[in-house]
Coordinates of C-alpha atoms and ligand atoms in Angstrom, one line a residue:
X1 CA -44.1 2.7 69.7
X2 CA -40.4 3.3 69.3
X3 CA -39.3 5.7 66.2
X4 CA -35.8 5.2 65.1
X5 CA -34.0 8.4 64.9
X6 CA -32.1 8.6 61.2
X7 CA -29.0 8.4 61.9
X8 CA -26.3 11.2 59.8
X9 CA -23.0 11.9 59.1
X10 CA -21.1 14.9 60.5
X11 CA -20.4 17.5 57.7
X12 CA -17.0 18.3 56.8
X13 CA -17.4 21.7 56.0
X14 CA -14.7 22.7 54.0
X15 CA -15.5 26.3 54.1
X16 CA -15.1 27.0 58.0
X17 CA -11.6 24.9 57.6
X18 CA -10.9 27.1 54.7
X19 CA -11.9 30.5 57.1
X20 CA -9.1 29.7 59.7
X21 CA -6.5 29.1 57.2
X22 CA -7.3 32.2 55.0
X23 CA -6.6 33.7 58.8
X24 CA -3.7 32.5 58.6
X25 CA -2.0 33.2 55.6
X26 CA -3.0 36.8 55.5
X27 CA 0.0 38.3 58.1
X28 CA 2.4 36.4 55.6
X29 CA 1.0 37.6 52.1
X30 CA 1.1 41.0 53.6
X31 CA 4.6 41.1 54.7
X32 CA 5.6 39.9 51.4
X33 CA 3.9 43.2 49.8
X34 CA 5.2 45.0 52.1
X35 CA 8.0 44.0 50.9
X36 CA 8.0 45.4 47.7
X37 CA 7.6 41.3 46.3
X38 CA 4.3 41.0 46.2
X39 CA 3.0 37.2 45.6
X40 CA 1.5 37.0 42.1
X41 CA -0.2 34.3 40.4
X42 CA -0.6 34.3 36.8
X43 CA -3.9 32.0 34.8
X44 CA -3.9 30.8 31.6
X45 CA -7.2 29.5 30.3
X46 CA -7.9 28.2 27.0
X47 CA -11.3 28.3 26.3
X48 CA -14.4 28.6 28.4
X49 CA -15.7 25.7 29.8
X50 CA -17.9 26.5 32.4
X51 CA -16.5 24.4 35.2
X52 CA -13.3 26.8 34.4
X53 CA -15.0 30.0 34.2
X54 CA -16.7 29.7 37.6
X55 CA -13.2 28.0 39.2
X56 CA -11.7 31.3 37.9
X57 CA -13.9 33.6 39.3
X58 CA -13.9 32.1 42.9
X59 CA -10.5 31.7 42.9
X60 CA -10.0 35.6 41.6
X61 CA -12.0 36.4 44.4
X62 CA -10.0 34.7 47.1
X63 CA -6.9 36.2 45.8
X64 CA -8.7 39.8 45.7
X65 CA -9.9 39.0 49.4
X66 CA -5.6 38.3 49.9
X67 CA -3.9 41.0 47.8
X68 CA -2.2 38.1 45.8
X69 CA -1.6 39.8 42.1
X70 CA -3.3 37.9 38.9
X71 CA -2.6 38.1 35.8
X72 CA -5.4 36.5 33.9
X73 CA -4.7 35.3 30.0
X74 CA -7.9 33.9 28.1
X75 CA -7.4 32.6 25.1
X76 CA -10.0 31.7 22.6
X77 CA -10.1 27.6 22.2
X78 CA -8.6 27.8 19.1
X79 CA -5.4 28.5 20.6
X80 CA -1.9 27.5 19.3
X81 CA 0.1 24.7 21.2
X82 CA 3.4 27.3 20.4
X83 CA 1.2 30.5 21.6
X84 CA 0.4 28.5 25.0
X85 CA 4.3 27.7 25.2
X86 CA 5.3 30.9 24.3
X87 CA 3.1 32.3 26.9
X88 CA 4.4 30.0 29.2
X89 CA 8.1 31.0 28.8
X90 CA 7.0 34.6 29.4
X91 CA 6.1 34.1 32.1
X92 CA 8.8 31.9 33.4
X93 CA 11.3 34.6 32.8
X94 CA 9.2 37.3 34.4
X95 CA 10.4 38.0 38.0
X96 CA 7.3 39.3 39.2
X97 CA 5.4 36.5 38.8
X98 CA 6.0 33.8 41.7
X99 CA 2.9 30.7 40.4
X100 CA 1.7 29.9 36.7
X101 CA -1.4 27.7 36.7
X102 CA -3.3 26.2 33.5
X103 CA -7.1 25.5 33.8
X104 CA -8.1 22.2 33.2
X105 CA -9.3 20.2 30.7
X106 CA -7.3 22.1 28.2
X107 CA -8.8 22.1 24.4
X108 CA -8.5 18.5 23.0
X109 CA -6.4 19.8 20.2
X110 CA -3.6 20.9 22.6
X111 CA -1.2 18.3 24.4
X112 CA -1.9 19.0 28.1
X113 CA 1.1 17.4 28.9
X114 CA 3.7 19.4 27.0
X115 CA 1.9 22.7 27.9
X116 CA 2.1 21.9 31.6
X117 CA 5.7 20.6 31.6
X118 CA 6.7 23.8 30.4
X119 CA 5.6 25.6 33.2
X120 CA 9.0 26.2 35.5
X121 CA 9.4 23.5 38.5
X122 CA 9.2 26.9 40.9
X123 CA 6.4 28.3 39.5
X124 CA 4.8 24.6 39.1
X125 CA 1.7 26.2 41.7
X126 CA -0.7 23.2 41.3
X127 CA 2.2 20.6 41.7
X128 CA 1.7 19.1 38.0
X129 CA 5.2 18.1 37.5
X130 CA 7.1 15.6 39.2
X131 CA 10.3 17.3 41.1
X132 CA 13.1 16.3 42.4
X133 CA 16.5 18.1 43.9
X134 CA 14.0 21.1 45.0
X135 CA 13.4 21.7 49.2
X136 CA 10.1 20.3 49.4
X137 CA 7.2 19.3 46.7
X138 CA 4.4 21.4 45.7
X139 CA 1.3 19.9 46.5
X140 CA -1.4 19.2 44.4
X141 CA -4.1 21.8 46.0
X142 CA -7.3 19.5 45.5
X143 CA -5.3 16.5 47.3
X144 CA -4.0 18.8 50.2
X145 CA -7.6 19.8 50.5
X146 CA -8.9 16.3 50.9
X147 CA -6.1 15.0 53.2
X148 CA -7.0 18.4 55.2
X149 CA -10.5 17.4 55.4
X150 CA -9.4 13.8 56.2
X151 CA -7.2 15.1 59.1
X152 CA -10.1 17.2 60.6
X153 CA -12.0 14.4 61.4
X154 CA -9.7 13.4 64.4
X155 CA -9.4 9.8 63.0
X156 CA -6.7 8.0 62.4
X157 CA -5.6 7.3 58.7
X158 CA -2.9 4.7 59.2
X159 CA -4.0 1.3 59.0
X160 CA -7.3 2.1 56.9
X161 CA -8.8 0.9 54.1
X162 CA -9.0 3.8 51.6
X163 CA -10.5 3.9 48.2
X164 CA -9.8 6.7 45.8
X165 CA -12.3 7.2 42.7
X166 CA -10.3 8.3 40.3
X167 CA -6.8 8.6 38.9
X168 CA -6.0 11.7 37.7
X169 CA -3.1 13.5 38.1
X170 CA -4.4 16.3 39.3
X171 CA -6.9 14.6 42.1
X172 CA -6.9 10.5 42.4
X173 CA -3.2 9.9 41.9
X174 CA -1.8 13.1 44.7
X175 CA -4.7 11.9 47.2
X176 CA -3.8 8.3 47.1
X177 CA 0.0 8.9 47.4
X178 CA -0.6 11.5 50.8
X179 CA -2.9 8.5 52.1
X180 CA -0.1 6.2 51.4
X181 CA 2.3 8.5 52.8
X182 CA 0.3 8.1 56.0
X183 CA 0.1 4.4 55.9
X184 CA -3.2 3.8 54.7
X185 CA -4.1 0.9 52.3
X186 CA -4.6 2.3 49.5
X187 CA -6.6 1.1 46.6
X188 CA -7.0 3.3 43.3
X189 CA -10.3 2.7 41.1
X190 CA -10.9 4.0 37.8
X191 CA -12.9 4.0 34.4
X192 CA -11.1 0.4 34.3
X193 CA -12.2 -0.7 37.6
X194 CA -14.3 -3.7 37.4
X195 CA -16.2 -3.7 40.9
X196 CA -16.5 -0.2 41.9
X197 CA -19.1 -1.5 44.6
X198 CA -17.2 -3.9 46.3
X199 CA -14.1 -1.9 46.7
X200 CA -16.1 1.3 48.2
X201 CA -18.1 -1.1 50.5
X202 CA -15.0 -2.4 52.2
X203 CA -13.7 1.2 53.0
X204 CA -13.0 2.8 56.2
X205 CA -12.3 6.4 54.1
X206 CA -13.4 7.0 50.5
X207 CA -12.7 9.9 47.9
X208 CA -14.6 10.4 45.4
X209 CA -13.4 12.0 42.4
X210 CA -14.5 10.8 39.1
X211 CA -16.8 13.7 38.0
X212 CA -20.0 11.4 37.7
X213 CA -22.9 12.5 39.6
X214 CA -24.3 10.4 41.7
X215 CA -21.8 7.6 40.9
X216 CA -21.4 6.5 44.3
X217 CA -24.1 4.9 46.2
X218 CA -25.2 5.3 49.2
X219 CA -25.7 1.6 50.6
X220 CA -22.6 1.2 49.2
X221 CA -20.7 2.9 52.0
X222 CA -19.7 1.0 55.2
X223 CA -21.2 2.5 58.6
X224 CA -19.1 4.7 59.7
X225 CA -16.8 5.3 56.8
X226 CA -15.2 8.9 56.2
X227 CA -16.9 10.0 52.5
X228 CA -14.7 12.9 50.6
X229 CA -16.5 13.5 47.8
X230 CA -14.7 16.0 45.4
X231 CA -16.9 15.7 42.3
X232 CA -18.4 18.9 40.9
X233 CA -20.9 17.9 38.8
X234 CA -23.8 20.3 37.0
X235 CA -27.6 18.4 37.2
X236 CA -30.4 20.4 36.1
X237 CA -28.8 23.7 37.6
X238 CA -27.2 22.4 41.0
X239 CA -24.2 21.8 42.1
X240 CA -24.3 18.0 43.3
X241 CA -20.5 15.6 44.2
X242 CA -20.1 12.1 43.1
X243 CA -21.7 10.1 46.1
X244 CA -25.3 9.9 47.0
X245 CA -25.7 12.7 49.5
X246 CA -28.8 11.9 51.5
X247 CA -28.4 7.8 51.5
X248 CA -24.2 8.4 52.2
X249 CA -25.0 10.4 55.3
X250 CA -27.6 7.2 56.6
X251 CA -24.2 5.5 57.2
X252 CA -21.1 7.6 57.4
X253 CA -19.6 8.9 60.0
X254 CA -18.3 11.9 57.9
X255 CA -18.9 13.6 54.5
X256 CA -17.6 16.2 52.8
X257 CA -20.7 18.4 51.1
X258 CA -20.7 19.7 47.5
X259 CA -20.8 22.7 47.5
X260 CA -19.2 23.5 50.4
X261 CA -16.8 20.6 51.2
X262 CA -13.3 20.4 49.0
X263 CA -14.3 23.2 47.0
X264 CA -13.3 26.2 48.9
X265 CA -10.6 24.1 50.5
X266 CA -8.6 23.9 47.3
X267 CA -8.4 27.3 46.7
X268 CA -7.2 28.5 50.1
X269 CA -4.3 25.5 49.5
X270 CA -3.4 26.9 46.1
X271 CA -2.7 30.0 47.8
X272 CA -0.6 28.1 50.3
X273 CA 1.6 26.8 47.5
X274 CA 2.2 29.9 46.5
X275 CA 3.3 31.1 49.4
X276 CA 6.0 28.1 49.4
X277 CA 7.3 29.2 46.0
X278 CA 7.9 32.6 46.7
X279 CA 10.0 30.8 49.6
X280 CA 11.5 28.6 47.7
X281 CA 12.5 30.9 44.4
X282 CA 14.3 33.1 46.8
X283 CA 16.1 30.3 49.0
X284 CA 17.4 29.4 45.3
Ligands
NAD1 P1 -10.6 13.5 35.2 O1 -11.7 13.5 34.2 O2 -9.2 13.9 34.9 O3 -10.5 12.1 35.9 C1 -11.6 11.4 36.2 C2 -11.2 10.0 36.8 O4 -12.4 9.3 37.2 C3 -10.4 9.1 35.9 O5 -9.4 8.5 36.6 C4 -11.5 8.1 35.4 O6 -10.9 6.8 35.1 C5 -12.4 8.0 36.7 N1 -13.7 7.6 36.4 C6 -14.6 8.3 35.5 N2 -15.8 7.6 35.5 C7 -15.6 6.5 36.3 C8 -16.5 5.5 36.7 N3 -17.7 5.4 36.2 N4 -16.0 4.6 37.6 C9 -14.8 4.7 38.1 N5 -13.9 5.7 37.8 C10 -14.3 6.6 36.9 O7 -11.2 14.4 36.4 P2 -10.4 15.2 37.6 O8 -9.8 16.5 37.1 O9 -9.6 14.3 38.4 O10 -11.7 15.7 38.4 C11 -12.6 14.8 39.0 C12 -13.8 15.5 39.6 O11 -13.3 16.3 40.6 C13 -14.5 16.4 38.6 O12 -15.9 16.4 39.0 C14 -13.9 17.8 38.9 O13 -14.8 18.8 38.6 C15 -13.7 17.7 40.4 N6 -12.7 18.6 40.9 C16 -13.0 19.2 42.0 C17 -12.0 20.0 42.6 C18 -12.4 20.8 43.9 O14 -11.6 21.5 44.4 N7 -13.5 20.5 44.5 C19 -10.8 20.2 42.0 C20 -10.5 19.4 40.9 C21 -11.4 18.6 40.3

């Protein structure tokens, strides 16, 4: 009798990607210091969600493995819009300080959007503000990670069918422009999305990144499909992305794990942005 052999996806291990990149950026970070203007990114938290605290301390520890300088502000959640701001303008105006980023979700009470507008367009490290008349755009980190992990896979993107879960600004909204950018179709599903399952069925690459566990099924991928899941999503103590793992793998041809996928990806780009602002606040 013939056993069929289970047929699984190739991992996209973000973690080795993120290893030969880290390489890279450490002769440049180092010459900087040398320098005498060492890169230095400062963090504002509000809070502590614990999504946040554990993005803070693996991201700390990557910029400890660099030499990049932090400057770390927590602030209870009770914090003041105008303390946030004023914060903000500090740091804007201090020379020595070449990114600002804000951890996400800020406190409900606080407008997000005011608070990350304030942040200077050349300090702007996660790319949260739209610019214009600047040499190049920042990035947002999380979408550079996915296109990154996209691009590893050898296939081509123009011409497919991509789905993005998700519309954020910080994750659905920068992927699905960088897949655009490369001439894929793109659709864009959301909370409002009325068929979630027939849009992900007809896709040649999806990414996932809607912060629901599980929220993707596996039978609804189509065989050979290219799965980024960037979900980060806390069940009963583990770690787990937004797409079936186990049934996902049955038909793609790739998928990104969680953890282990966009994860470390994201950080190693944030320190690639700032790297680009320390070049771009002294071209200016
Ligand atoms: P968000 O809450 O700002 O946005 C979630 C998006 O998902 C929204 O557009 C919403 O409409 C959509 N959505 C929610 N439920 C849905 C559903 N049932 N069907 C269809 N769409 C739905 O979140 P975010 O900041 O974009 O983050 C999304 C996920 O990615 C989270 O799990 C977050 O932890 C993770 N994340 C991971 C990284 C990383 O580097 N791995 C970085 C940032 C965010």
């Amino acid at each position: 009798m013939k056993t069929e052999m289970k047929k699984t996806a190739r991992l996209l291990k973000g973690k080795e990607i993120a290893e030969d990149l880290i390489g890279g950026l450490s002769r440049p970070i180092e010459g900087i210091r040398k320098s005498g203007a060492p890169l230095c990114l400062a963090m504002l938290q509000a809070g502590a969600p614990r999504d946040v605290v554990l993005y803070a301390k693996s991201l700390g520890a990557l910029l400890n493995r660099l030499h990049v300088e932090q400057i770390s502000r927590v602030f209870p959640e009770g914090v003041s819009e105008e303390t946030l701001l004023d914060e903000i303008e500090a740091l804007n105006a201090d020379e020595n300080v070449t990114g600002i980023m804000v951890f996400s979700p800020l406190p409900a009470s606080l407008n997000a959007v005011s608070v990350l507008n304030a942040i200077h367009f050349l300090k702007d490290v996660e790319g949260r503000r739209v610019q214009r008349g600047v040499n190049g755009r920042i990035l947002s980190p999380t979408a550079s990670a996915v296109l990154a992990l996209i691009e590893k896979t050898g296939c081509e993107i123009a011409g497919k069918e991509a789905v993005v879960i998700g519309h954020s600004d910080l994750v659905g909204k920068p992927a699905a422009i960088l897949l655009l950018d490369r001439m894929a179709t793109v659709t864009v599903c959301h909370l409002g999305t009325r068929s979630l399952r027939e849009h992900v069925s007809r896709a040649d690459i999806v990414v996932a990144a809607a912060g629901k566990a599980c929220l993707v099924k596996g039978d609804w991928i189509k065989e050979g499909a290219i799965v980024i899941d960037v979900g980060e999503n806390h069940v009963a103590g583990e770690l787990v992305g937004d797409v079936e793992f186990e049934a996902a793998c049955e038909r793609a041809s790739f998928i990104s794990p969680v953890p282990g996928g966009v994860g470390p990806l994201t950080n190693v780009m944030l320190v690639r942005n700032l790297l680009r602002l320390h070049e771009l606040q002294r071209a200016t």
